[in-house]
Amino acid sequence: MSERRLSESGFPIKDVYTAEDVPGDLDAQLGSPGEYPYTRGVYPTMYTSRPWTMRQYAGFGTATESNARYHQLLRAGTMGLSVAFDLPTQMGYDSDDPIASGEVGKVGVAIDSIEDMRLLFDGIPLDQVSTSMTINAPGSVLLLLYQLVAEENGVPGAALNGTIQNDILKEYIARGTYIFPPKPSLRLVADTFGYCRAEVPKWNTISISGYHMAEAGASPVQEIAFTLANGVEYVRAAIAAGLAVDDFAPRLSFFFVARTTLLEEVAKFRAARRIWARLMRDEFGAKNPKSMMLRFHTQTAGVQLTAQQPEVNLVRVAVQGLGAVLGGTQSLHTNSFDEAIALPTEKAARLALRTQQVLAYETDLTATVDPFAGSYVVEAMTSEIEAAADALMARVFEHGSAVEAIEAGFQKREIEQSAYRIAQEIDSAERVVVGLNRFAIDAEEPYEPLRVDPTIEAAQAERLAKLRAERDGAAVQRALADLREAATGSANVLYPMKEALRLRATVGEVCGALREVWGLYRPTDRF
């Protein structure tokens, strides 16, 4: 018998699994595909009728540069776009704000106004593509800009299909791109739910994200426990705002990571579906089956990519993508092999897409639904992860709510402890990372990364100056005043926000108006 190996979540993995390891009433825990508790997938046919949506996360520099990349990806066969925004946009600042200096266009595309959004989606049929936008604190602002551009091209809100991440709670836990304190941030999320139900009914109003917590070091159990606890908080906020659960829950979606530990990842996805279905049915009384379905997007694990021997990342990404597909993802982004070094080159992005296409069209993964169902090891792991995640969620709710646990620093501490353990294991080579702490080579091959034009910041500032000179400034100020008034009261803020953006108010001006009313959150604040 070999030394007992532990899973990423900390439970022991047995050398051999038998029928005795499978939970008692397996049929009840499995159900049929497309039926409660959705362990086997949220749709009856899954990939046998059509493959998952193949997305590629892209965005850098100017809107024009990113638009060219989107057209290249669409020609290569991608089925959905996924937009990365630069840090100033994520934080609700314009490119000419002093705080944005040095960051414009660096980690994503700079979007300051409706004019940038027009360029970003120029020539792309918005009624035919599904667009995901990784944007949180100002998620509603970018969604409205997208809707306005679509309307200018004759595409009504009812025809738009896509997702905004809009998950502010994980920002307080793992990323830090928050603007407002949690309470008004949750109000903005609930307003977005209500607005989209009326105006953009096919839009996924939130992508509740475990990915960034995983990138910060969360284990698979922590990833789904903290993500689903945040999901509970969003549901509670929407109900408190007067929305009926079955009116908004069908448009909730989730976002998870796929690591190289394939078996545990498959089990994690299946356990997450089962927990969410039970929560929605039993705690919130959902009646619509779609309210109980945990639909999710997956991205392969950027944190596991290495700058050393970067071509090895092609293998890692293929294994991670395989785990996501075997786990039943609805859409998938496969990382480019060079992302640990710099922004992906065009060739690297195309290879990442080709990885998905090989999985979809050259393997037999799309021939049957949930091929691991009944596997001794996967069923045992699914139940083990479910039990551990339930227990960890209970610890979150001992604080009263996910928000109160965030205020107490609970989730952040737990993730930091996990991250420290992983770092120690890598440093000691107990955790093997090929090319880094084992199988290293003396000299790396030369690599030419994609570089962002340093003149972008000045060009964006010039565009903003021209926009402010040409627009009706008085009308913009009246619209921003209407937005502040709505934020002070209880009206849905997205309606006056849309009017301000239509009049060419900037992202920074809109977010600034809300800052004046709601304040700016700092980690030492209490609420």
PDB file of N, CA and C in Angstrom, residues 230-262:
ATOM      1  N   ASN A 230     -22.135  33.021  -1.051  1.00  0.00           N
ATOM      2  CA  ASN A 230     -22.376  34.327  -1.673  1.00  0.00           C
ATOM      3  C   ASN A 230     -23.657  34.301  -2.494  1.00  0.00           C
ATOM      4  N   GLY A 231     -23.896  33.173  -3.195  1.00  0.00           N
ATOM      5  CA  GLY A 231     -25.125  33.040  -3.964  1.00  0.00           C
ATOM      6  C   GLY A 231     -26.357  33.171  -3.086  1.00  0.00           C
ATOM      7  N   VAL A 232     -26.319  32.555  -1.926  1.00  0.00           N
ATOM      8  CA  VAL A 232     -27.427  32.675  -0.972  1.00  0.00           C
ATOM      9  C   VAL A 232     -27.652  34.141  -0.601  1.00  0.00           C
ATOM     10  N   GLU A 233     -26.552  34.892  -0.398  1.00  0.00           N
ATOM     11  CA  GLU A 233     -26.665  36.301  -0.029  1.00  0.00           C
ATOM     12  C   GLU A 233     -27.335  37.112  -1.143  1.00  0.00           C
ATOM     13  N   TYR A 234     -26.989  36.829  -2.397  1.00  0.00           N
ATOM     14  CA  TYR A 234     -27.613  37.540  -3.511  1.00  0.00           C
ATOM     15  C   TYR A 234     -29.100  37.208  -3.614  1.00  0.00           C
ATOM     16  N   VAL A 235     -29.440  35.956  -3.400  1.00  0.00           N
ATOM     17  CA  VAL A 235     -30.855  35.574  -3.441  1.00  0.00           C
ATOM     18  C   VAL A 235     -31.629  36.297  -2.338  1.00  0.00           C
ATOM     19  N   ARG A 236     -31.057  36.325  -1.140  1.00  0.00           N
ATOM     20  CA  ARG A 236     -31.712  37.017  -0.031  1.00  0.00           C
ATOM     21  C   ARG A 236     -31.880  38.506  -0.337  1.00  0.00           C
ATOM     22  N   ALA A 237     -30.861  39.126  -0.933  1.00  0.00           N
ATOM     23  CA  ALA A 237     -30.935  40.556  -1.255  1.00  0.00           C
ATOM     24  C   ALA A 237     -32.032  40.829  -2.279  1.00  0.00           C
ATOM     25  N   ALA A 238     -32.139  39.965  -3.273  1.00  0.00           N
ATOM     26  CA  ALA A 238     -33.161  40.160  -4.305  1.00  0.00           C
ATOM     27  C   ALA A 238     -34.564  39.985  -3.728  1.00  0.00           C
ATOM     28  N   ILE A 239     -34.733  38.998  -2.869  1.00  0.00           N
ATOM     29  CA  ILE A 239     -36.043  38.776  -2.245  1.00  0.00           C
ATOM     30  C   ILE A 239     -36.395  39.959  -1.352  1.00  0.00           C
ATOM     31  N   ALA A 240     -35.395  40.470  -0.606  1.00  0.00           N
ATOM     32  CA  ALA A 240     -35.633  41.631   0.254  1.00  0.00           C
ATOM     33  C   ALA A 240     -36.014  42.859  -0.557  1.00  0.00           C
ATOM     34  N   ALA A 241     -35.555  42.923  -1.805  1.00  0.00           N
ATOM     35  CA  ALA A 241     -35.890  44.052  -2.682  1.00  0.00           C
ATOM     36  C   ALA A 241     -37.253  43.889  -3.339  1.00  0.00           C
ATOM     37  N   GLY A 242     -37.938  42.809  -3.023  1.00  0.00           N
ATOM     38  CA  GLY A 242     -39.299  42.610  -3.521  1.00  0.00           C
ATOM     39  C   GLY A 242     -39.431  41.708  -4.719  1.00  0.00           C
ATOM     40  N   LEU A 243     -38.347  41.046  -5.143  1.00  0.00           N
ATOM     41  CA  LEU A 243     -38.417  40.144  -6.290  1.00  0.00           C
ATOM     42  C   LEU A 243     -38.790  38.739  -5.830  1.00  0.00           C
ATOM     43  N   ALA A 244     -39.608  38.072  -6.596  1.00  0.00           N
ATOM     44  CA  ALA A 244     -39.958  36.672  -6.312  1.00  0.00           C
ATOM     45  C   ALA A 244     -38.833  35.775  -6.808  1.00  0.00           C
ATOM     46  N   VAL A 245     -38.528  34.722  -6.062  1.00  0.00           N
ATOM     47  CA  VAL A 245     -37.359  33.901  -6.362  1.00  0.00           C
ATOM     48  C   VAL A 245     -37.385  33.353  -7.784  1.00  0.00           C
ATOM     49  N   ASP A 246     -38.538  32.905  -8.245  1.00  0.00           N
ATOM     50  CA  ASP A 246     -38.598  32.317  -9.583  1.00  0.00           C
ATOM     51  C   ASP A 246     -38.597  33.364 -10.688  1.00  0.00           C
ATOM     52  N   ASP A 247     -38.651  34.658 -10.305  1.00  0.00           N
ATOM     53  CA  ASP A 247     -38.566  35.728 -11.304  1.00  0.00           C
ATOM     54  C   ASP A 247     -37.121  36.052 -11.675  1.00  0.00           C
ATOM     55  N   PHE A 248     -36.165  35.772 -10.773  1.00  0.00           N
ATOM     56  CA  PHE A 248     -34.769  36.121 -11.072  1.00  0.00           C
ATOM     57  C   PHE A 248     -33.818  34.936 -11.023  1.00  0.00           C
ATOM     58  N   ALA A 249     -34.129  33.915 -10.229  1.00  0.00           N
ATOM     59  CA  ALA A 249     -33.176  32.815 -10.038  1.00  0.00           C
ATOM     60  C   ALA A 249     -32.821  32.072 -11.329  1.00  0.00           C
ATOM     61  N   PRO A 250     -33.736  31.933 -12.304  1.00  0.00           N
ATOM     62  CA  PRO A 250     -33.335  31.234 -13.538  1.00  0.00           C
ATOM     63  C   PRO A 250     -32.208  31.926 -14.308  1.00  0.00           C
ATOM     64  N   ARG A 251     -31.936  33.216 -14.028  1.00  0.00           N
ATOM     65  CA  ARG A 251     -30.884  33.927 -14.751  1.00  0.00           C
ATOM     66  C   ARG A 251     -29.583  34.007 -13.944  1.00  0.00           C
ATOM     67  N   LEU A 252     -29.535  33.379 -12.774  1.00  0.00           N
ATOM     68  CA  LEU A 252     -28.283  33.319 -12.026  1.00  0.00           C
ATOM     69  C   LEU A 252     -27.345  32.316 -12.690  1.00  0.00           C
ATOM     70  N   SER A 253     -26.071  32.632 -12.708  1.00  0.00           N
ATOM     71  CA  SER A 253     -25.090  31.681 -13.228  1.00  0.00           C
ATOM     72  C   SER A 253     -23.847  31.736 -12.348  1.00  0.00           C
ATOM     73  N   PHE A 254     -22.948  30.792 -12.560  1.00  0.00           N
ATOM     74  CA  PHE A 254     -21.777  30.655 -11.702  1.00  0.00           C
ATOM     75  C   PHE A 254     -20.517  30.536 -12.557  1.00  0.00           C
ATOM     76  N   PHE A 255     -19.382  30.697 -11.907  1.00  0.00           N
ATOM     77  CA  PHE A 255     -18.096  30.714 -12.603  1.00  0.00           C
ATOM     78  C   PHE A 255     -17.068  30.003 -11.719  1.00  0.00           C
ATOM     79  N   PHE A 256     -16.549  28.881 -12.223  1.00  0.00           N
ATOM     80  CA  PHE A 256     -15.613  28.076 -11.451  1.00  0.00           C
ATOM     81  C   PHE A 256     -14.311  27.862 -12.208  1.00  0.00           C
ATOM     82  N   VAL A 257     -13.309  27.396 -11.479  1.00  0.00           N
ATOM     83  CA  VAL A 257     -12.024  27.053 -12.064  1.00  0.00           C
ATOM     84  C   VAL A 257     -12.008  25.563 -12.391  1.00  0.00           C
ATOM     85  N   ALA A 258     -11.120  25.171 -13.283  1.00  0.00           N
ATOM     86  CA  ALA A 258     -10.839  23.749 -13.526  1.00  0.00           C
ATOM     87  C   ALA A 258      -9.342  23.549 -13.335  1.00  0.00           C
ATOM     88  N   ARG A 259      -8.983  22.752 -12.322  1.00  0.00           N
ATOM     89  CA  ARG A 259      -7.581  22.476 -12.013  1.00  0.00           C
ATOM     90  C   ARG A 259      -7.137  21.210 -12.742  1.00  0.00           C
ATOM     91  N   THR A 260      -5.858  20.861 -12.551  1.00  0.00           N
ATOM     92  CA  THR A 260      -5.327  19.647 -13.182  1.00  0.00           C
ATOM     93  C   THR A 260      -5.714  18.378 -12.429  1.00  0.00           C
ATOM     94  N   THR A 261      -6.201  18.510 -11.186  1.00  0.00           N
ATOM     95  CA  THR A 261      -6.650  17.341 -10.415  1.00  0.00           C
ATOM     96  C   THR A 261      -8.032  16.928 -10.919  1.00  0.00           C
ATOM     97  N   LEU A 262      -8.037  16.227 -12.012  1.00  0.00           N
ATOM     98  CA  LEU A 262      -9.238  16.022 -12.821  1.00  0.00           C
ATOM     99  C   LEU A 262     -10.374  15.340 -12.053  1.00  0.00           C
TER     100      LEU A 262
END
